[in-house]
Coordinates of C-alpha atoms in Angstrom, one line a residue:
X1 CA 2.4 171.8 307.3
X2 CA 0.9 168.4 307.7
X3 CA -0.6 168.6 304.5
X4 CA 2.8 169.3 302.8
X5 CA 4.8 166.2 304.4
X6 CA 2.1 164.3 303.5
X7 CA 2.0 165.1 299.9
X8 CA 6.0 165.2 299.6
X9 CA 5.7 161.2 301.9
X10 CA 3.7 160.1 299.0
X11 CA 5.9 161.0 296.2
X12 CA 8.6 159.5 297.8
X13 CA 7.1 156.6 298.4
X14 CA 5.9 156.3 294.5
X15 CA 9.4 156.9 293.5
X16 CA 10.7 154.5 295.6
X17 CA 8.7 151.6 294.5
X18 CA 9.2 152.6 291.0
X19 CA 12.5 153.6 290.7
X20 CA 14.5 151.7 292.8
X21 CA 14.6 147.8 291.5
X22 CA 16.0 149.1 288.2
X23 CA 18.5 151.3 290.5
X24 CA 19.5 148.3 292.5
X25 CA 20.6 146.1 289.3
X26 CA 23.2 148.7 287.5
X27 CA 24.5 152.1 288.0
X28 CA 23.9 154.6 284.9
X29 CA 27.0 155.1 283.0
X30 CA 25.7 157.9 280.7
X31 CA 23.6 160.8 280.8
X32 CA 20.5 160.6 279.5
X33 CA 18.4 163.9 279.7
X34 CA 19.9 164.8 283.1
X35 CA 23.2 166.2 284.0
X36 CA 25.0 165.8 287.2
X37 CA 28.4 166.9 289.3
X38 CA 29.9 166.7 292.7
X39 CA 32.0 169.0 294.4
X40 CA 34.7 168.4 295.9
X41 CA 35.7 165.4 295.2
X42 CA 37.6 163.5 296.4
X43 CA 36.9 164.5 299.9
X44 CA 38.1 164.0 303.2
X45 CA 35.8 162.3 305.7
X46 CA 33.1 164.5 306.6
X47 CA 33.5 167.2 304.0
X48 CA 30.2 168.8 303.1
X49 CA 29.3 167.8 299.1
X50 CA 27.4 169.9 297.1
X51 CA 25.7 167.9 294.1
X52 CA 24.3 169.8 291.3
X53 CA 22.9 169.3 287.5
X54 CA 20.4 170.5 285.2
X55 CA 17.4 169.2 283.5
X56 CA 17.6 169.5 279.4
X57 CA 14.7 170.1 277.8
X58 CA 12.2 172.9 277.5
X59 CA 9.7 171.7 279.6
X60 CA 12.7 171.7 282.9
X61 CA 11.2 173.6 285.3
X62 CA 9.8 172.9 288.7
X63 CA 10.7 168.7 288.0
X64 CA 11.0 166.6 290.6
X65 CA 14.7 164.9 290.7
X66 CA 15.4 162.0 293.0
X67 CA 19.1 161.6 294.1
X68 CA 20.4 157.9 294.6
X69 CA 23.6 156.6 296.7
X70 CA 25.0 153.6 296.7
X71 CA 27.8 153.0 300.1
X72 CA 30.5 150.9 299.3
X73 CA 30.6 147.8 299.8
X74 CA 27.2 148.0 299.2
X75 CA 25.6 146.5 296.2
X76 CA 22.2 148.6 295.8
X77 CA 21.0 151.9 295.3
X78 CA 18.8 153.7 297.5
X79 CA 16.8 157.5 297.5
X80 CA 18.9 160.3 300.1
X81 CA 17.2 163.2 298.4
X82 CA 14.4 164.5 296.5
X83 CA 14.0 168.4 295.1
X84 CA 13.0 170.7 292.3
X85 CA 14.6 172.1 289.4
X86 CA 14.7 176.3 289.1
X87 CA 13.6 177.7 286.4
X88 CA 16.2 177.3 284.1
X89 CA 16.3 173.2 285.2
X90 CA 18.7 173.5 287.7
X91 CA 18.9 171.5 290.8
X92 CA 21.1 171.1 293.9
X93 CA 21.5 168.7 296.8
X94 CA 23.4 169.4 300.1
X95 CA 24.9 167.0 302.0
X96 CA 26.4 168.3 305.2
X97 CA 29.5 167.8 307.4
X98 CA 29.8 164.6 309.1
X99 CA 27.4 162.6 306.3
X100 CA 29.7 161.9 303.5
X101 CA 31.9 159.4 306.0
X102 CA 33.1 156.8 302.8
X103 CA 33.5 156.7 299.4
X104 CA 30.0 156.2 297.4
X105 CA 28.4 156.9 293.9
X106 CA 25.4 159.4 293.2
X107 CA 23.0 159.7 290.4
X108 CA 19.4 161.6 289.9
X109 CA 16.4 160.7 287.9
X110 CA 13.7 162.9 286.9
X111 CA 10.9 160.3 287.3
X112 CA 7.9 161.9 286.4
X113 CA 9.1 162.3 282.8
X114 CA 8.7 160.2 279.7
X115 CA 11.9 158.1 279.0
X116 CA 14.3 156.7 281.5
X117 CA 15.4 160.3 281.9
X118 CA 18.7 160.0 284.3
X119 CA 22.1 160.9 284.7
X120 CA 25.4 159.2 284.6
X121 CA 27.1 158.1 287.8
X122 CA 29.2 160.0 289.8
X123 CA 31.9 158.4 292.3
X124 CA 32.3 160.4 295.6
X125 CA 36.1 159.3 296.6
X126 CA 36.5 159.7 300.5
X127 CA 40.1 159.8 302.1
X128 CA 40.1 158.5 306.2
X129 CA 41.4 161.3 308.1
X130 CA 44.7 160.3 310.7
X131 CA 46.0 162.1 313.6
X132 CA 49.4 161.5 314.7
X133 CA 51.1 162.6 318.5
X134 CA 54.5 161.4 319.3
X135 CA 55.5 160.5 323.0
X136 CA 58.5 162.7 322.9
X137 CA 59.4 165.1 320.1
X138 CA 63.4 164.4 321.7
X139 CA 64.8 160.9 322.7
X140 CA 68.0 159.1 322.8
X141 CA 69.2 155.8 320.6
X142 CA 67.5 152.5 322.3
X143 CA 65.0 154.2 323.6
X144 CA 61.4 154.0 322.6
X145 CA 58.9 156.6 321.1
X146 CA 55.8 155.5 321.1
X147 CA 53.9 157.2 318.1
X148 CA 49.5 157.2 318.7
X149 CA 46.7 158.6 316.7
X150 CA 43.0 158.0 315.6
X151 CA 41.4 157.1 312.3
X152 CA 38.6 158.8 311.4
X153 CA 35.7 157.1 310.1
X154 CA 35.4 155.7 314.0
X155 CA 34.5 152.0 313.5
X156 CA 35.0 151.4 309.8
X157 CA 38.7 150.2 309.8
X158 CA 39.2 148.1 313.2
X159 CA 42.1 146.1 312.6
X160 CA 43.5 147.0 309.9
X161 CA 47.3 147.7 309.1
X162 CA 48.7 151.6 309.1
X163 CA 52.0 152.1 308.6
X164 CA 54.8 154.2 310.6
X165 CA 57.0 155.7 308.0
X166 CA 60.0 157.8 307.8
X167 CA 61.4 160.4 305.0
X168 CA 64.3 160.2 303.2
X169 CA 66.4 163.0 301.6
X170 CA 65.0 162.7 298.3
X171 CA 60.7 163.2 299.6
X172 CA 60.4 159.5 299.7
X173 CA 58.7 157.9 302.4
X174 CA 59.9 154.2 303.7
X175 CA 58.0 152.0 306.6
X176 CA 59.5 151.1 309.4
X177 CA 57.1 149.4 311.6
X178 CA 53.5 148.2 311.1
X179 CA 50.8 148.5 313.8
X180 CA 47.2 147.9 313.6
X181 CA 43.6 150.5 314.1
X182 CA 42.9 149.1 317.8
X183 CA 39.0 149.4 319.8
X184 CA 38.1 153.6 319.4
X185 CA 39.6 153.0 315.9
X186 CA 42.9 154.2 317.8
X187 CA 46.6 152.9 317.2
X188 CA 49.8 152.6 318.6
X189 CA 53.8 152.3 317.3
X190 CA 56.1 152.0 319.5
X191 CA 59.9 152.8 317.8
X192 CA 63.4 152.2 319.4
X193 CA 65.9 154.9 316.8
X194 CA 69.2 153.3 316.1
X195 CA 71.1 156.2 314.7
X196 CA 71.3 159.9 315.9
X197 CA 69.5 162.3 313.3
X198 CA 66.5 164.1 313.1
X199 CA 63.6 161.8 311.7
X200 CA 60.5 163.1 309.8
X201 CA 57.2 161.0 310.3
X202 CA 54.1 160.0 309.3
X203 CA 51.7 157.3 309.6
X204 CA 49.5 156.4 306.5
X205 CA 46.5 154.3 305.5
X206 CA 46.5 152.7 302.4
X207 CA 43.1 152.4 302.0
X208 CA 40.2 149.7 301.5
X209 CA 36.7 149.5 300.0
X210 CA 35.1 152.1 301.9
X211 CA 37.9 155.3 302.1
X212 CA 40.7 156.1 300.1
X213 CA 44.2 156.1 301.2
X214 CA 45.5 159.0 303.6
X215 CA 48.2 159.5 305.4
X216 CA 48.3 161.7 308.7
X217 CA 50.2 165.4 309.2
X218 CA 53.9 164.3 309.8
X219 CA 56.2 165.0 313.0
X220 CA 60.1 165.8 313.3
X221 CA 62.1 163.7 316.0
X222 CA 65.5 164.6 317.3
X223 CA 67.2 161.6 318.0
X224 CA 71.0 162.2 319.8
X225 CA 73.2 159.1 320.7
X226 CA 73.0 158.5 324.5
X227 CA 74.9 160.8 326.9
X228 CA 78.1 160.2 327.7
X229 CA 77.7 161.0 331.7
X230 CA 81.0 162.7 332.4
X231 CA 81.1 164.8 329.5
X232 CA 77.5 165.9 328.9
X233 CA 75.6 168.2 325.9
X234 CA 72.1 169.7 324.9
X235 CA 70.6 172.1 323.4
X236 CA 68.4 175.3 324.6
X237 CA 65.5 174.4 321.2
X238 CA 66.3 170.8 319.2
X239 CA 64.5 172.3 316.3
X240 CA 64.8 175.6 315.8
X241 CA 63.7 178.1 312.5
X242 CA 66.2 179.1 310.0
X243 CA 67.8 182.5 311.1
X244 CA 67.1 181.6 314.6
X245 CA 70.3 180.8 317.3
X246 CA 70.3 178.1 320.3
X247 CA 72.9 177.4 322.9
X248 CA 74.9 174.3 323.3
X249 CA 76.1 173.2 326.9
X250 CA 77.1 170.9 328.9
X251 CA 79.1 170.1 331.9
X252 CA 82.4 168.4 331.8
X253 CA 83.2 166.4 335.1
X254 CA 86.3 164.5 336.2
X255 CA 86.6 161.0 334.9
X256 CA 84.9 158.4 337.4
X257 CA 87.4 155.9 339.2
X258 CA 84.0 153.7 339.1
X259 CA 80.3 153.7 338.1
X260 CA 79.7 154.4 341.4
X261 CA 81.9 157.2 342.1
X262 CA 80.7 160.8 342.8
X263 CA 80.9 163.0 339.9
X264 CA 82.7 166.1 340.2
X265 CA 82.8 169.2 338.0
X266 CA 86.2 169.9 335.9
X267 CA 86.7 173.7 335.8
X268 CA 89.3 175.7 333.3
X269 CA 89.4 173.0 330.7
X270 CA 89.3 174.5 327.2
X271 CA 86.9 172.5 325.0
X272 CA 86.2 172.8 321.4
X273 CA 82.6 172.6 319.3
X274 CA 82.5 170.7 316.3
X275 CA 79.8 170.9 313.3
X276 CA 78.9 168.7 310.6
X277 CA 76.5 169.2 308.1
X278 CA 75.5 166.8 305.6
X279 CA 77.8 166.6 302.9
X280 CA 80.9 167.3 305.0
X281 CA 83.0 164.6 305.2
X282 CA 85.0 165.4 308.3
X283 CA 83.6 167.6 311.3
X284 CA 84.8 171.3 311.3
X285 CA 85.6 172.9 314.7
X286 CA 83.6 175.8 315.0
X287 CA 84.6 177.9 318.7
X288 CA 86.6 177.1 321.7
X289 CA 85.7 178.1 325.3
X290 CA 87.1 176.8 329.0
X291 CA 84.8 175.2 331.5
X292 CA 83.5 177.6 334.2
X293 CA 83.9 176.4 337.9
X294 CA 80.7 174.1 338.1
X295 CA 82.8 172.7 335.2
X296 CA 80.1 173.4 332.5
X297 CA 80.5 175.1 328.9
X298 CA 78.2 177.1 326.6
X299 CA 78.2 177.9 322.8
X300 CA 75.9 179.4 320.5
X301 CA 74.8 178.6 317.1
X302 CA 72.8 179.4 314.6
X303 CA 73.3 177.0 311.8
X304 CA 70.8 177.3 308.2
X305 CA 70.7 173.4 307.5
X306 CA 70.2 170.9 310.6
X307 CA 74.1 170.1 311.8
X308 CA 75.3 167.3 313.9
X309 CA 77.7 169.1 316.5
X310 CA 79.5 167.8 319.6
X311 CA 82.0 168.9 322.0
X312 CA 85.5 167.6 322.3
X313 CA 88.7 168.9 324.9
X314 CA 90.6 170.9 323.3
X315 CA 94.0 169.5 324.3
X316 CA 94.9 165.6 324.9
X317 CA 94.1 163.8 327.0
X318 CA 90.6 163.9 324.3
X319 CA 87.8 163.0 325.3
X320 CA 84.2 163.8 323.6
X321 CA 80.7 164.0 323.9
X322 CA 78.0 162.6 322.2
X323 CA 76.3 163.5 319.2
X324 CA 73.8 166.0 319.1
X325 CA 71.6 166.9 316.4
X326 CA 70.0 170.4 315.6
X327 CA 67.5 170.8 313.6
X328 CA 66.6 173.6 311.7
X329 CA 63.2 173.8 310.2
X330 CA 62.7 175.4 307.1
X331 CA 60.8 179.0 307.2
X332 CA 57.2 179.5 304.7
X333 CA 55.2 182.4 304.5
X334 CA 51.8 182.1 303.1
X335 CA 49.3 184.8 301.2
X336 CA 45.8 184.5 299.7
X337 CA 44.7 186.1 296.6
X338 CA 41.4 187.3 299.1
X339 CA 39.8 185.6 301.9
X340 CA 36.6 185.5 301.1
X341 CA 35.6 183.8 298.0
X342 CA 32.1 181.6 296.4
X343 CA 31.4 177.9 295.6
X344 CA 33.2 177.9 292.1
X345 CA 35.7 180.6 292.7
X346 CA 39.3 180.3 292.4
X347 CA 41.9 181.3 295.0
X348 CA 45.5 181.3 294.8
X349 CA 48.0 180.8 297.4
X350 CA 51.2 182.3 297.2
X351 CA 54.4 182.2 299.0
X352 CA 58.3 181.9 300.0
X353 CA 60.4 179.4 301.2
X354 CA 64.1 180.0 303.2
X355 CA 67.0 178.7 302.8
X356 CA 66.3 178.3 299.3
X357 CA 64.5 175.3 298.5
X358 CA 64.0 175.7 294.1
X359 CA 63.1 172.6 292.8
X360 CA 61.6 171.0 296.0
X361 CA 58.0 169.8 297.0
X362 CA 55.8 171.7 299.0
X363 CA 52.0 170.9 300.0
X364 CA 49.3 172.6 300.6
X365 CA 47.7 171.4 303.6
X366 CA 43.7 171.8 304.9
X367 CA 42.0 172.0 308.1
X368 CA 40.1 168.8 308.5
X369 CA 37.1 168.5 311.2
X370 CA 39.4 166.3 313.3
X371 CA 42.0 169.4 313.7
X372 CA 44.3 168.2 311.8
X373 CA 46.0 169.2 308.7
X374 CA 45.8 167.6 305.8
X375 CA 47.1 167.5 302.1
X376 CA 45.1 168.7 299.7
X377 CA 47.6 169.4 296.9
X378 CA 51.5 169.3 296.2
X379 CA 53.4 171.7 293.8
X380 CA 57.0 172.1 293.0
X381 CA 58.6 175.4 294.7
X382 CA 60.6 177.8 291.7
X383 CA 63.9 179.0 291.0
X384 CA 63.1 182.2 293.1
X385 CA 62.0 179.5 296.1
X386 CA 58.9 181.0 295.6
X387 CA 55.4 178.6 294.8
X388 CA 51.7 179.5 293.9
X389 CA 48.9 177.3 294.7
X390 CA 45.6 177.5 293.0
X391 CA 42.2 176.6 294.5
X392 CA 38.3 176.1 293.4
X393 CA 35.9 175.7 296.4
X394 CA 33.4 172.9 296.1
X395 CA 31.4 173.9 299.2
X396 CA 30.8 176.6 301.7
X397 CA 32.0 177.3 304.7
X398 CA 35.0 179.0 306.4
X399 CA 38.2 177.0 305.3
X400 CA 41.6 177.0 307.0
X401 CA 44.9 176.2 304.8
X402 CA 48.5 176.3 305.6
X403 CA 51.3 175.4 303.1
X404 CA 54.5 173.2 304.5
X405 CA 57.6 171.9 303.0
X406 CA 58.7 168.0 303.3
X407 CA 61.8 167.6 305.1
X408 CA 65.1 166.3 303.7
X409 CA 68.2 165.5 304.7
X410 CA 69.2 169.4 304.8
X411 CA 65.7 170.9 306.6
X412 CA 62.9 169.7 308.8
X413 CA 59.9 170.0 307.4
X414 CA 58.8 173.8 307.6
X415 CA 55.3 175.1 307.6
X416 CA 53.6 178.3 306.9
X417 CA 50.9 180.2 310.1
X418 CA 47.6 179.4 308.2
X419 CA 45.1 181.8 306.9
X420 CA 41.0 181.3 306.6
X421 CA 39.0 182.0 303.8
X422 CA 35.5 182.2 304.0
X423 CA 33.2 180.7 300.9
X424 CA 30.0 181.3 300.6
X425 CA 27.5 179.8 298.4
X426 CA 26.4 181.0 294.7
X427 CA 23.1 181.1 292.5
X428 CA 23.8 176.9 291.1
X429 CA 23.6 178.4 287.8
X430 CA 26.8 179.9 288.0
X431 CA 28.8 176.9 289.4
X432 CA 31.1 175.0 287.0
X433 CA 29.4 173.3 283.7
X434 CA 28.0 169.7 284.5
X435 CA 28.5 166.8 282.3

């Protein structure tokens, strides 16, 4: 064993001392003799990489090759990896979870051959990985939600900007208030609502020399305007799944003579529910009930779009409620092709969405190490308000997906239960061609 580290020491250290000056000067743009790949890429922080190649020639087998990296911002070149090609001049380099933390170039040389013999260079693009918790997933107008996450490299991005955004009808995202990555590469966004609606959210990075930009998994806020104290509503579920019912109550009192007066219950007083989605103009009533003897009320609903409803008596003299806003989240099922699969392999993702969404967005979405989801690719749903995802695995590993459909002004942004595929690794002679 001794003997064996020592021997494999001393290549090293000849390779070093060779190889690395002309490394450190100017990263290989072409191949020369020596082919090269990595997979996935881009990645998100701390993905596994699998980096692969062959040796052309006839004379390719057992060769040493000598992988290079370069970190941004880094201006050199240094050895992570030596190894030996197969039989048929293949080689393969591993480099685990939690090592590929920013974005980086590779190439290889094969340095006990005759001519320069290299490969071109590859750049390894890295996306930061955001978490995002709101304070309260319910709040009033005025009132502050304070929105707080992490950034994952730790320590790379300390005090720089992310940015709180918010969705529009149309899948467009818009900032509303800046904050900055704070000590345990940790932020904080604090955000007073000034309408009633129901907000969807995300904060994103926008990137710098050493990750590409990411955003994090978004949230849904229901915002309702603040009570009115003698004439109260809320809901049994703010958000609730397309096909699925909640109950709106309240309790209606007698008008106070002052702010300090005691409040008392109004009984047998016939009030009305009113709905509005968007695109209606005017609200429509939608049931009338009388207030029981503790003066309250109840009605229940079960709306397919997200509906601004209050409560109004029915006869004069009228007074009202606030607004309150139901959501209604939109409802994705998700299938895999198989789940089990091999580095290489393809597997599809299939699915519905309900109410019909044709024509919209959706994403698929992946597991990252920091347990969050994450978008890995974005497809357009069909006229059936169906969609089909296709995906190649880079590395192996068990792997956790879920699909989910932005938000608009109609839905809150639905996602699918997520499925696990497990990938296991193949003979490198079958992976994808290398150039």
């Amino acid at each position: 064993m001794r003997r064996r580290f020592a021997v494999l020491a001393s290549v090293l250290t000849v390779v070093v001392a060779v190889a690395v000056p002309g490394a450190a000067s100017a990263a290989p743009r072409h191949n020369h003799g020596l082919t090269i790949n990595a997979t996935p890429n881009p990645i998100i922080t701390g993905d596994a990489v699998l980096i692969y190649g062959q040796l052309n020639g006839a004379d390719s087998a057992g060769r040493t090759i000598v992988l290079y990296h370069r970190i941004n911002p880094r201006p050199y070149f240094t050895v992570v990896g030596v190894t030996k090609t197969n039989s048929f001049g293949f080689y393969e380099f591993t480099r685990a979870e939690d090592v590929v933390l920013t974005n980086r170039s590779w190439f290889v040389r094969a340095p006990g051959l005759p001519g320069n013999v290299h490969s071109r260079t590859v750049h390894e693009r890295v996306a930061a990985a955001l978490s995002l918790t709101a304070s309260s997933t319910t709040g009033d107008t005025g009132h502050p939600v304070v929105f707080s996450g992490h950034v994952d490299p730790v320590g790379f991005h300390v005090g720089e900007p992310v940015y709180l955004q918010e969705q529009d009808s149309s899948g467009d995202w818009h900032t509303l208030k800046v904050g900055l990555i704070g000590g345990g590469s940790n932020y904080s966004i604090s955000y007073r609502f000034r309408a009633p609606d129901t907000y969807t959210l995300r904060v994103l990075f926008r990137g710098d020399d050493r990750n590409i930009a990411a955003a994090s998994d978004s949230v849904s806020v229901d915002i309702d305007q603040t009570q009115n104290p003698t004439f109260t509503i809320n809901t049994s579920d703010p958000i609730i799944s397309a096909g699925q019912s909640a109950t709106i109550s309240g309790v209606l009192y007698y008008p106070q003579a002052s702010a300090t007066s005691p409040l008392l219950p109004e009984p047998n007083i016939d009030v009305t529910l009113f709905g509005r989605v968007l695109g209606q103009s005017r609200a429509v009533a939608l049931g009338t009930t009388a207030t029981g003897t503790n003066g309250g009320y109840s009605f229940t609903v079960s709306p397919q779009n997200n509906t601004e409803y209050f409560v109004r008596t029915t006869f004069a003299p009228v007074r009202r409620t606030a607004s309150l806003f139901e959501g209604v989240q939109d409802v994705v099922t998700l299938t895999p092709s198989s789940s089990s699969s091999v580095v290489g392999q393809k597997v599809t993702f299939t699915g519905t969405v309900a109410p019909d969404k044709a024509g919209h967005l959706i994403e698929l979405q992946r597991l990252g190490k920091d347990g969050d989801f994450h978008t890995v690719a974005i497809g357009v749903i069909n006229f059936a308000s169906a969609y089909r995802f296709g995906w190649r695995f880079g590395n192996s590993g068990s792997f956790t997906f879920r699909t989910r459909v932005p938000s608009d002004r109609q839905n809150v942004s639905g996602v699918s239960s997520p499925v696990t595929i497990t990938v296991a690794l193949p003979p490198v002679a079958s992976l994808p061609t290398t150039s």
